[in-house]
């Protein structure tokens, strides 16, 4: 593991200048160059969810496997009104060369000819990465950790996941978390452990199982495990109808 953690204990990061972003905060605004031209965030993403994620370095194996997986799922995220936005502290020409190599040369787990169409930000100055708490010197002072920010259509950070350099992300979980957040907003519910679309959801407020009338109207609980823990059904089709864009 030494080679992954060689920057530990570096004191070159000013936490006062760059406080860690938190859930519920407005996402920092920025403009940056990317493989798809200038990115103005959040201006050009109004009305959309954004998954803003960082990776440690171009031309590295874990990151390559992640980019191929994300590129393969991009359409699915778009159908859920969500745009993908990547960042590393490499320069634009490195990004372009890496993405070209992925498309032209890499075949991995049945994925080949993978074109990364979403923007990959050039953040060689680390200005953007630092504002999003993507530089975590205990892990690496010279590259970003694997951060994932879920940012809603109003530009609010709704969830954050950080992974260390050596651990590739689970993209099914990232998609599940996105749809879980959207479902919670759209239906005023919460989602239980390991929830997947189609599973029962938790109905607020805790302690109220709803009246018989509510139940008839489909608003109340179908089942209560105790006074504080009630659930109701929302079918996968109902979620898809409410959340997802129609295929063109
Ligand atoms: C990788 O993506 O394989 C990687 C990047 C930085 C450090 C360790 C692994």
PDB file of C-alpha atoms and ligand atoms in Angstrom:
ATOM      1  CA  UNK A   1       0.000   0.000   0.000  1.00  0.00           C
ATOM      2  CA  UNK A   2       2.935   2.369   0.491  1.00  0.00           C
ATOM      3  CA  UNK A   3       2.861   3.661  -3.057  1.00  0.00           C
ATOM      4  CA  UNK A   4      -0.806   4.666  -2.715  1.00  0.00           C
ATOM      5  CA  UNK A   5      -0.273   6.562   0.527  1.00  0.00           C
ATOM      6  CA  UNK A   6       3.075   8.178   0.154  1.00  0.00           C
ATOM      7  CA  UNK A   7       1.754  11.725   0.753  1.00  0.00           C
ATOM      8  CA  UNK A   8       0.393  11.013   4.242  1.00  0.00           C
ATOM      9  CA  UNK A   9       1.021  13.646   6.919  1.00  0.00           C
ATOM     10  CA  UNK A  10       1.642  16.420   4.413  1.00  0.00           C
ATOM     11  CA  UNK A  11       0.650  19.761   5.973  1.00  0.00           C
ATOM     12  CA  UNK A  12       0.305  21.685   2.713  1.00  0.00           C
ATOM     13  CA  UNK A  13      -3.506  21.960   2.750  1.00  0.00           C
ATOM     14  CA  UNK A  14      -5.204  24.949   4.310  1.00  0.00           C
ATOM     15  CA  UNK A  15      -8.461  23.699   5.788  1.00  0.00           C
ATOM     16  CA  UNK A  16      -9.486  27.176   6.916  1.00  0.00           C
ATOM     17  CA  UNK A  17      -9.267  28.491   3.385  1.00  0.00           C
ATOM     18  CA  UNK A  18     -11.061  25.466   1.949  1.00  0.00           C
ATOM     19  CA  UNK A  19     -13.561  24.080   4.446  1.00  0.00           C
ATOM     20  CA  UNK A  20     -14.989  20.687   3.541  1.00  0.00           C
ATOM     21  CA  UNK A  21     -18.280  20.980   1.668  1.00  0.00           C
ATOM     22  CA  UNK A  22     -21.234  19.513   3.527  1.00  0.00           C
ATOM     23  CA  UNK A  23     -24.583  17.993   2.725  1.00  0.00           C
ATOM     24  CA  UNK A  24     -27.137  20.815   2.465  1.00  0.00           C
ATOM     25  CA  UNK A  25     -24.540  23.414   1.350  1.00  0.00           C
ATOM     26  CA  UNK A  26     -24.797  25.216  -1.949  1.00  0.00           C
ATOM     27  CA  UNK A  27     -22.198  23.624  -4.246  1.00  0.00           C
ATOM     28  CA  UNK A  28     -19.266  25.995  -4.958  1.00  0.00           C
ATOM     29  CA  UNK A  29     -19.556  27.811  -8.283  1.00  0.00           C
ATOM     30  CA  UNK A  30     -16.721  27.594 -10.806  1.00  0.00           C
ATOM     31  CA  UNK A  31     -15.680  27.896 -14.419  1.00  0.00           C
ATOM     32  CA  UNK A  32     -13.140  25.429 -15.820  1.00  0.00           C
ATOM     33  CA  UNK A  33     -11.833  23.975 -19.065  1.00  0.00           C
ATOM     34  CA  UNK A  34     -12.848  20.454 -19.900  1.00  0.00           C
ATOM     35  CA  UNK A  35     -12.709  17.868 -22.654  1.00  0.00           C
ATOM     36  CA  UNK A  36     -16.093  19.248 -23.788  1.00  0.00           C
ATOM     37  CA  UNK A  37     -15.146  22.942 -23.644  1.00  0.00           C
ATOM     38  CA  UNK A  38     -15.752  25.506 -20.933  1.00  0.00           C
ATOM     39  CA  UNK A  39     -17.847  24.289 -18.004  1.00  0.00           C
ATOM     40  CA  UNK A  40     -19.809  26.944 -16.117  1.00  0.00           C
ATOM     41  CA  UNK A  41     -21.073  25.367 -12.958  1.00  0.00           C
ATOM     42  CA  UNK A  42     -23.869  25.448 -11.906  1.00  0.00           C
ATOM     43  CA  UNK A  43     -25.118  27.845 -14.597  1.00  0.00           C
ATOM     44  CA  UNK A  44     -25.235  25.342 -17.441  1.00  0.00           C
ATOM     45  CA  UNK A  45     -26.841  22.610 -15.315  1.00  0.00           C
ATOM     46  CA  UNK A  46     -29.977  24.485 -14.234  1.00  0.00           C
ATOM     47  CA  UNK A  47     -32.901  22.138 -13.615  1.00  0.00           C
ATOM     48  CA  UNK A  48     -30.678  19.051 -13.702  1.00  0.00           C
ATOM     49  CA  UNK A  49     -29.081  16.782 -11.165  1.00  0.00           C
ATOM     50  CA  UNK A  50     -25.301  16.561 -11.450  1.00  0.00           C
ATOM     51  CA  UNK A  51     -22.961  13.843 -10.285  1.00  0.00           C
ATOM     52  CA  UNK A  52     -19.638  15.638  -9.932  1.00  0.00           C
ATOM     53  CA  UNK A  53     -16.849  13.170  -9.291  1.00  0.00           C
ATOM     54  CA  UNK A  54     -13.082  13.196  -9.095  1.00  0.00           C
ATOM     55  CA  UNK A  55     -10.475  10.571  -9.862  1.00  0.00           C
ATOM     56  CA  UNK A  56      -6.801  10.533  -8.812  1.00  0.00           C
ATOM     57  CA  UNK A  57      -5.038  10.390 -12.166  1.00  0.00           C
ATOM     58  CA  UNK A  58      -5.388   9.740 -15.886  1.00  0.00           C
ATOM     59  CA  UNK A  59      -3.697   6.616 -17.289  1.00  0.00           C
ATOM     60  CA  UNK A  60      -4.210   4.584 -14.111  1.00  0.00           C
ATOM     61  CA  UNK A  61      -6.034   1.262 -13.984  1.00  0.00           C
ATOM     62  CA  UNK A  62      -8.726   1.755 -11.317  1.00  0.00           C
ATOM     63  CA  UNK A  63      -9.696   5.103 -12.858  1.00  0.00           C
ATOM     64  CA  UNK A  64      -9.825   3.545 -16.320  1.00  0.00           C
ATOM     65  CA  UNK A  65     -12.197   0.817 -15.121  1.00  0.00           C
ATOM     66  CA  UNK A  66     -14.353   3.503 -13.468  1.00  0.00           C
ATOM     67  CA  UNK A  67     -14.513   5.751 -16.519  1.00  0.00           C
ATOM     68  CA  UNK A  68     -15.486   2.878 -18.769  1.00  0.00           C
ATOM     69  CA  UNK A  69     -18.248   1.889 -16.347  1.00  0.00           C
ATOM     70  CA  UNK A  70     -19.550   5.438 -16.013  1.00  0.00           C
ATOM     71  CA  UNK A  71     -19.464   5.946 -19.803  1.00  0.00           C
ATOM     72  CA  UNK A  72     -21.457   2.731 -20.252  1.00  0.00           C
ATOM     73  CA  UNK A  73     -24.094   4.029 -17.806  1.00  0.00           C
ATOM     74  CA  UNK A  74     -24.267   7.644 -18.992  1.00  0.00           C
ATOM     75  CA  UNK A  75     -27.541   7.167 -20.898  1.00  0.00           C
ATOM     76  CA  UNK A  76     -29.181   5.691 -17.792  1.00  0.00           C
ATOM     77  CA  UNK A  77     -28.123   8.727 -15.739  1.00  0.00           C
ATOM     78  CA  UNK A  78     -29.366  11.113 -18.440  1.00  0.00           C
ATOM     79  CA  UNK A  79     -32.770   9.416 -18.413  1.00  0.00           C
ATOM     80  CA  UNK A  80     -32.861  10.186 -14.689  1.00  0.00           C
ATOM     81  CA  UNK A  81     -32.232  13.894 -15.512  1.00  0.00           C
ATOM     82  CA  UNK A  82     -28.661  13.649 -14.270  1.00  0.00           C
ATOM     83  CA  UNK A  83     -25.460  14.838 -15.959  1.00  0.00           C
ATOM     84  CA  UNK A  84     -22.034  13.407 -15.199  1.00  0.00           C
ATOM     85  CA  UNK A  85     -19.051  15.703 -14.637  1.00  0.00           C
ATOM     86  CA  UNK A  86     -15.545  14.392 -13.963  1.00  0.00           C
ATOM     87  CA  UNK A  87     -12.387  16.062 -12.634  1.00  0.00           C
ATOM     88  CA  UNK A  88      -8.794  15.269 -11.951  1.00  0.00           C
ATOM     89  CA  UNK A  89      -5.768  17.467 -11.369  1.00  0.00           C
ATOM     90  CA  UNK A  90      -4.291  16.422 -14.713  1.00  0.00           C
ATOM     91  CA  UNK A  91      -4.162  18.786 -17.692  1.00  0.00           C
ATOM     92  CA  UNK A  92      -6.452  18.859 -20.705  1.00  0.00           C
ATOM     93  CA  UNK A  93      -4.019  17.154 -23.121  1.00  0.00           C
ATOM     94  CA  UNK A  94      -3.521  14.285 -20.703  1.00  0.00           C
ATOM     95  CA  UNK A  95      -7.307  13.923 -20.384  1.00  0.00           C
ATOM     96  CA  UNK A  96      -7.743  13.910 -24.167  1.00  0.00           C
ATOM     97  CA  UNK A  97      -4.972  11.350 -24.707  1.00  0.00           C
ATOM     98  CA  UNK A  98      -6.296   9.078 -21.920  1.00  0.00           C
ATOM     99  CA  UNK A  99      -9.892   9.130 -23.152  1.00  0.00           C
ATOM    100  CA  UNK A 100      -8.652   8.421 -26.688  1.00  0.00           C
ATOM    101  CA  UNK A 101      -6.641   5.452 -25.402  1.00  0.00           C
ATOM    102  CA  UNK A 102      -9.718   4.132 -23.576  1.00  0.00           C
ATOM    103  CA  UNK A 103     -11.795   4.374 -26.760  1.00  0.00           C
ATOM    104  CA  UNK A 104      -9.224   2.991 -29.142  1.00  0.00           C
ATOM    105  CA  UNK A 105      -7.391   0.383 -27.103  1.00  0.00           C
ATOM    106  CA  UNK A 106      -9.094  -0.835 -23.952  1.00  0.00           C
ATOM    107  CA  UNK A 107     -11.506  -3.730 -23.840  1.00  0.00           C
ATOM    108  CA  UNK A 108     -12.600  -4.497 -20.290  1.00  0.00           C
ATOM    109  CA  UNK A 109     -15.399  -6.711 -19.000  1.00  0.00           C
ATOM    110  CA  UNK A 110     -17.229  -6.703 -22.328  1.00  0.00           C
ATOM    111  CA  UNK A 111     -16.922  -2.900 -22.665  1.00  0.00           C
ATOM    112  CA  UNK A 112     -15.019  -1.696 -25.701  1.00  0.00           C
ATOM    113  CA  UNK A 113     -14.941   1.326 -27.996  1.00  0.00           C
ATOM    114  CA  UNK A 114     -16.162   3.310 -24.974  1.00  0.00           C
ATOM    115  CA  UNK A 115     -16.532   6.992 -25.708  1.00  0.00           C
ATOM    116  CA  UNK A 116     -16.579   9.280 -22.686  1.00  0.00           C
ATOM    117  CA  UNK A 117     -19.000  11.996 -23.764  1.00  0.00           C
ATOM    118  CA  UNK A 118     -19.378  13.809 -20.462  1.00  0.00           C
ATOM    119  CA  UNK A 119     -16.908  16.613 -19.604  1.00  0.00           C
ATOM    120  CA  UNK A 120     -13.697  15.842 -17.767  1.00  0.00           C
ATOM    121  CA  UNK A 121     -12.376  19.002 -16.098  1.00  0.00           C
ATOM    122  CA  UNK A 122      -8.750  20.070 -16.301  1.00  0.00           C
ATOM    123  CA  UNK A 123      -7.904  21.179 -12.760  1.00  0.00           C
ATOM    124  CA  UNK A 124      -4.148  21.278 -12.845  1.00  0.00           C
ATOM    125  CA  UNK A 125      -4.250  24.287 -10.472  1.00  0.00           C
ATOM    126  CA  UNK A 126      -6.346  22.206  -7.974  1.00  0.00           C
ATOM    127  CA  UNK A 127      -8.577  25.263  -7.518  1.00  0.00           C
ATOM    128  CA  UNK A 128     -11.826  23.390  -8.044  1.00  0.00           C
ATOM    129  CA  UNK A 129     -10.721  20.185  -6.300  1.00  0.00           C
ATOM    130  CA  UNK A 130      -9.750  22.092  -3.151  1.00  0.00           C
ATOM    131  CA  UNK A 131     -13.108  23.858  -2.965  1.00  0.00           C
ATOM    132  CA  UNK A 132     -14.895  20.502  -3.094  1.00  0.00           C
ATOM    133  CA  UNK A 133     -12.659  18.839  -0.494  1.00  0.00           C
ATOM    134  CA  UNK A 134     -11.335  16.458  -3.121  1.00  0.00           C
ATOM    135  CA  UNK A 135      -7.710  16.921  -2.008  1.00  0.00           C
ATOM    136  CA  UNK A 136      -7.307  14.985   1.211  1.00  0.00           C
ATOM    137  CA  UNK A 137      -3.598  15.155   2.115  1.00  0.00           C
ATOM    138  CA  UNK A 138      -3.711  12.191   4.486  1.00  0.00           C
ATOM    139  CA  UNK A 139      -4.471  10.112   1.420  1.00  0.00           C
ATOM    140  CA  UNK A 140      -2.658  12.170  -1.244  1.00  0.00           C
ATOM    141  CA  UNK A 141      -1.578  15.803  -1.419  1.00  0.00           C
ATOM    142  CA  UNK A 142      -0.917  15.639  -5.149  1.00  0.00           C
ATOM    143  CA  UNK A 143      -4.059  14.003  -6.493  1.00  0.00           C
ATOM    144  CA  UNK A 144      -7.779  14.006  -5.803  1.00  0.00           C
ATOM    145  CA  UNK A 145      -9.439  11.207  -3.882  1.00  0.00           C
ATOM    146  CA  UNK A 146     -12.410   9.434  -5.479  1.00  0.00           C
ATOM    147  CA  UNK A 147     -15.144  11.903  -4.483  1.00  0.00           C
ATOM    148  CA  UNK A 148     -18.774  11.719  -5.596  1.00  0.00           C
ATOM    149  CA  UNK A 149     -21.058  14.738  -5.128  1.00  0.00           C
ATOM    150  CA  UNK A 150     -24.794  14.446  -5.753  1.00  0.00           C
ATOM    151  CA  UNK A 151     -25.980  17.958  -6.577  1.00  0.00           C
ATOM    152  CA  UNK A 152     -29.681  18.678  -7.056  1.00  0.00           C
ATOM    153  CA  UNK A 153     -31.339  20.947  -9.646  1.00  0.00           C
ATOM    154  CA  UNK A 154     -31.154  23.865  -7.203  1.00  0.00           C
ATOM    155  CA  UNK A 155     -27.379  23.463  -6.847  1.00  0.00           C
ATOM    156  CA  UNK A 156     -27.552  21.979  -3.332  1.00  0.00           C
ATOM    157  CA  UNK A 157     -25.198  19.168  -2.315  1.00  0.00           C
ATOM    158  CA  UNK A 158     -27.489  16.313  -1.325  1.00  0.00           C
ATOM    159  CA  UNK A 159     -25.042  13.466  -0.731  1.00  0.00           C
ATOM    160  CA  UNK A 160     -21.277  12.985  -0.737  1.00  0.00           C
ATOM    161  CA  UNK A 161     -19.247   9.794  -0.936  1.00  0.00           C
ATOM    162  CA  UNK A 162     -15.463   9.731  -0.652  1.00  0.00           C
ATOM    163  CA  UNK A 163     -13.365   6.689  -1.512  1.00  0.00           C
ATOM    164  CA  UNK A 164      -9.596   6.312  -1.149  1.00  0.00           C
ATOM    165  CA  UNK A 165      -7.259   5.884  -4.110  1.00  0.00           C
ATOM    166  CA  UNK A 166      -7.113   2.110  -4.033  1.00  0.00           C
ATOM    167  CA  UNK A 167     -10.873   1.439  -3.955  1.00  0.00           C
ATOM    168  CA  UNK A 168     -12.901   1.516  -7.165  1.00  0.00           C
ATOM    169  CA  UNK A 169     -16.458   2.815  -6.823  1.00  0.00           C
ATOM    170  CA  UNK A 170     -19.688   0.871  -7.156  1.00  0.00           C
ATOM    171  CA  UNK A 171     -21.612   2.625  -9.927  1.00  0.00           C
ATOM    172  CA  UNK A 172     -24.819   0.705  -9.319  1.00  0.00           C
ATOM    173  CA  UNK A 173     -24.775   2.171  -5.795  1.00  0.00           C
ATOM    174  CA  UNK A 174     -24.203   5.674  -7.174  1.00  0.00           C
ATOM    175  CA  UNK A 175     -27.229   5.224  -9.459  1.00  0.00           C
ATOM    176  CA  UNK A 176     -29.291   3.738  -6.606  1.00  0.00           C
ATOM    177  CA  UNK A 177     -28.431   6.698  -4.360  1.00  0.00           C
ATOM    178  CA  UNK A 178     -29.430   9.170  -7.099  1.00  0.00           C
ATOM    179  CA  UNK A 179     -32.809   7.516  -7.676  1.00  0.00           C
ATOM    180  CA  UNK A 180     -33.313   7.197  -3.902  1.00  0.00           C
ATOM    181  CA  UNK A 181     -32.776  10.954  -3.449  1.00  0.00           C
ATOM    182  CA  UNK A 182     -35.098  11.750  -6.350  1.00  0.00           C
ATOM    183  CA  UNK A 183     -37.762   9.368  -5.034  1.00  0.00           C
ATOM    184  CA  UNK A 184     -37.569  10.872  -1.540  1.00  0.00           C
ATOM    185  CA  UNK A 185     -38.119  14.352  -3.041  1.00  0.00           C
ATOM    186  CA  UNK A 186     -40.872  13.399  -5.471  1.00  0.00           C
ATOM    187  CA  UNK A 187     -42.970  11.288  -3.086  1.00  0.00           C
ATOM    188  CA  UNK A 188     -42.071  12.843   0.322  1.00  0.00           C
ATOM    189  CA  UNK A 189     -40.804   9.540   1.659  1.00  0.00           C
ATOM    190  CA  UNK A 190     -37.556   8.034   2.943  1.00  0.00           C
ATOM    191  CA  UNK A 191     -35.892   4.870   1.687  1.00  0.00           C
ATOM    192  CA  UNK A 192     -34.849   1.989   3.948  1.00  0.00           C
ATOM    193  CA  UNK A 193     -31.642  -0.028   3.974  1.00  0.00           C
ATOM    194  CA  UNK A 194     -30.687  -1.546   0.625  1.00  0.00           C
ATOM    195  CA  UNK A 195     -33.743   0.033  -1.016  1.00  0.00           C
ATOM    196  CA  UNK A 196     -34.153  -0.487  -4.734  1.00  0.00           C
ATOM    197  CA  UNK A 197     -36.888   1.083  -6.916  1.00  0.00           C
ATOM    198  CA  UNK A 198     -40.025  -1.010  -6.430  1.00  0.00           C
ATOM    199  CA  UNK A 199     -39.270  -1.872  -2.790  1.00  0.00           C
ATOM    200  CA  UNK A 200     -41.457  -0.438  -0.012  1.00  0.00           C
ATOM    201  CA  UNK A 201     -40.617   3.090   1.136  1.00  0.00           C
ATOM    202  CA  UNK A 202     -40.853   4.671   4.586  1.00  0.00           C
ATOM    203  CA  UNK A 203     -43.679   7.105   5.155  1.00  0.00           C
ATOM    204  CA  UNK A 204     -43.205  10.188   7.268  1.00  0.00           C
ATOM    205  CA  UNK A 205     -44.018  11.481   9.731  1.00  0.00           C
ATOM    206  CA  UNK A 206     -42.639   8.777  11.971  1.00  0.00           C
ATOM    207  CA  UNK A 207     -45.337   7.566  14.316  1.00  0.00           C
ATOM    208  CA  UNK A 208     -48.241   8.237  11.960  1.00  0.00           C
ATOM    209  CA  UNK A 209     -49.644   5.298  10.095  1.00  0.00           C
ATOM    210  CA  UNK A 210     -52.250   7.509   8.466  1.00  0.00           C
ATOM    211  CA  UNK A 211     -56.007   7.330   8.664  1.00  0.00           C
ATOM    212  CA  UNK A 212     -58.118   4.793   6.845  1.00  0.00           C
ATOM    213  CA  UNK A 213     -59.031   7.616   4.447  1.00  0.00           C
ATOM    214  CA  UNK A 214     -55.349   8.328   3.759  1.00  0.00           C
ATOM    215  CA  UNK A 215     -54.815   4.671   3.096  1.00  0.00           C
ATOM    216  CA  UNK A 216     -57.685   4.619   0.639  1.00  0.00           C
ATOM    217  CA  UNK A 217     -56.100   7.596  -1.124  1.00  0.00           C
ATOM    218  CA  UNK A 218     -52.781   5.778  -1.264  1.00  0.00           C
ATOM    219  CA  UNK A 219     -51.052   8.306   1.003  1.00  0.00           C
ATOM    220  CA  UNK A 220     -50.821   6.366   4.240  1.00  0.00           C
ATOM    221  CA  UNK A 221     -48.916   3.295   5.307  1.00  0.00           C
ATOM    222  CA  UNK A 222     -49.596  -0.184   4.021  1.00  0.00           C
ATOM    223  CA  UNK A 223     -47.688  -1.703   6.885  1.00  0.00           C
ATOM    224  CA  UNK A 224     -46.405  -0.651  10.322  1.00  0.00           C
ATOM    225  CA  UNK A 225     -43.620  -2.559  12.074  1.00  0.00           C
ATOM    226  CA  UNK A 226     -44.068  -0.363  15.155  1.00  0.00           C
ATOM    227  CA  UNK A 227     -45.432   3.132  15.850  1.00  0.00           C
ATOM    228  CA  UNK A 228     -42.273   4.775  14.454  1.00  0.00           C
ATOM    229  CA  UNK A 229     -41.698   2.539  11.441  1.00  0.00           C
ATOM    230  CA  UNK A 230     -44.316   2.425   8.683  1.00  0.00           C
ATOM    231  CA  UNK A 231     -43.949   1.672   4.978  1.00  0.00           C
ATOM    232  CA  UNK A 232     -45.946   1.876   1.797  1.00  0.00           C
ATOM    233  CA  UNK A 233     -45.563   0.564  -1.692  1.00  0.00           C
ATOM    234  CA  UNK A 234     -44.437   2.636  -4.648  1.00  0.00           C
ATOM    235  CA  UNK A 235     -44.118   0.539  -7.787  1.00  0.00           C
ATOM    236  CA  UNK A 236     -41.051   0.797  -9.986  1.00  0.00           C
ATOM    237  CA  UNK A 237     -43.313   1.911 -12.850  1.00  0.00           C
ATOM    238  CA  UNK A 238     -44.754   4.738 -10.754  1.00  0.00           C
ATOM    239  CA  UNK A 239     -41.253   5.973  -9.932  1.00  0.00           C
ATOM    240  CA  UNK A 240     -40.111   5.752 -13.551  1.00  0.00           C
ATOM    241  CA  UNK A 241     -43.227   7.567 -14.755  1.00  0.00           C
ATOM    242  CA  UNK A 242     -42.717  10.429 -12.332  1.00  0.00           C
ATOM    243  CA  UNK A 243     -38.941  10.766 -12.503  1.00  0.00           C
ATOM    244  CA  UNK A 244     -37.616   9.630 -15.808  1.00  0.00           C
ATOM    245  CA  UNK A 245     -37.589  11.377 -19.134  1.00  0.00           C
ATOM    246  CA  UNK A 246     -39.352   9.610 -21.938  1.00  0.00           C
ATOM    247  CA  UNK A 247     -37.011   7.902 -24.402  1.00  0.00           C
ATOM    248  CA  UNK A 248     -36.875   9.745 -27.736  1.00  0.00           C
TER     249      UNK A 248
HETATM  250  C1  LIG B   1      -5.705   3.824 -10.153  1.00  0.00           C
HETATM  251  O1  LIG B   1      -6.653   4.413 -10.669  1.00  0.00           O
HETATM  252  O2  LIG B   1      -5.405   2.683 -10.490  1.00  0.00           O
HETATM  253  C2  LIG B   1      -4.919   4.486  -9.075  1.00  0.00           C
HETATM  254  C3  LIG B   1      -4.712   5.851  -9.088  1.00  0.00           C
HETATM  255  C4  LIG B   1      -3.969   6.441  -8.100  1.00  0.00           C
HETATM  256  C5  LIG B   1      -3.431   5.684  -7.094  1.00  0.00           C
HETATM  257  C6  LIG B   1      -3.678   4.324  -7.078  1.00  0.00           C
HETATM  258  C7  LIG B   1      -4.422   3.710  -8.063  1.00  0.00           C
END
